[in-house]
Amino acid sequence: MNEQPWTKSQTECIRDDLVDLFLSAGGLTGSEASEQLGISRTAVWKHIQSLQTMGFQFDSSPRVGYRLLAVPDVLMEPLLRRALPVDTDLGRVVTFAPEVDSTNRVAMDAAERGAPHGTVVTALRQTGGRGRRGRPWFSPPDGAWFSVVLQHPMPLRRAAELTLIASVVLRRALVGLGAGAVAIKWPNDLLLGGRKISGILAEIRADGEQVQRAVLGIGVNCNTPAADFPEALRDVATSVFAETGRKVDRIELVSRFLSGFQPYYDALVRGEAAFARLHEEWTTHSHTLGRSVRVQVGGQVLAGTAVRLDPSGALVLRMPSGSETEVMSGDVLFDDPIG
Ligand code: BTN
């Protein structure tokens, strides 16, 4: 592991400061930017070129300098900060890269090197996006891929609530942005029209029974056209855009998620019943309850009817014998294709 204490790179800080300057001023000459940022005019020019590759558009003329014409919908700190409420500590530090292997991998590395609580790692695309159970996660440039560093300790037995809370809060954010009838599949998937639009992967570092830190990774298939999904995924995955014809504003989505997640996370850290407050909403929008399911738990497959979710996060199955079994984690394979 890299033992250097974590800091956001200087290049990224300067790039973000330059975006901030343009967002406030609209236009700047090369020498104004160079003076304000303490870098050479050539360095300013290089940053502008790199911003252009990310979708920023500038007009430039020798007399007026650079004028910002268009801002892309990418998850960069200056853009996200403007959308977040001031009292949110999730997303105060954001790192954005055009490409990483996995935002969860980068975030856990940063977390272990002391990245502040609430740091959000985002990327336009992932080359090694991680799904649950070691599966790959398809991460083209038009999705929202981000991971949140959570540095507060909590008992390990409460950790399952992180993904359940996240699924309800993310559903709210998506519905608020016009995604329609988003359903929740236990434990951590969001579905639209029966196919997956989002997955959540919480990775935890625990010391005995105590979680020391966690990374909450969220992937949302926002604006990917249906035809861009690999053949093998088309039956099981879709995007909000493919289902509704509406493009999702990713800055708005992530800021709604972060500000919505914060109070429940804080409650969880204080030892309060956090998911219990969302239990009814989860149940109302569940795609899992009432169905005959097979749940893969490790090497074992349990077949039964999903009757309820315990407020602790366990799925309760009624088995063919009539007895009830609680499952804390696993993969649900549907038997019964209703709805
Ligand atoms: C699942 O299997 O359903 C969980 C998928 C989680 C994907 C997200 S995308 C952002 C973050 N980085 C990763 O490598 N994985 C998570």
Coordinates of N, CA and C in Angstrom, one line a residue, residues 133 295-302:
R133 N -19.4 -9.2 -5.2 CA -18.9 -10.6 -5.4 C -17.8 -10.7 -6.5
V295 N -32.2 -17.3 -3.0 CA -31.2 -16.4 -2.6 C -29.9 -17.2 -2.5
Q296 N -28.9 -16.7 -3.2 CA -27.6 -17.3 -3.2 C -26.8 -16.8 -2.0
V297 N -26.5 -17.6 -1.0 CA -25.7 -17.1 0.1 C -24.5 -18.0 0.2
G298 N -23.3 -17.4 -0.2 CA -22.1 -18.2 -0.4 C -22.4 -19.3 -1.4
G299 N -22.0 -20.5 -1.1 CA -22.3 -21.6 -2.0 C -23.7 -22.2 -2.0
Q300 N -24.5 -21.7 -1.1 CA -25.8 -22.3 -0.8 C -26.9 -21.5 -1.5
V301 N -28.0 -22.2 -2.0 CA -29.1 -21.4 -2.5 C -30.3 -21.7 -1.7
L302 N -31.0 -20.7 -1.1 CA -32.2 -20.8 -0.3 C -33.4 -20.4 -1.1

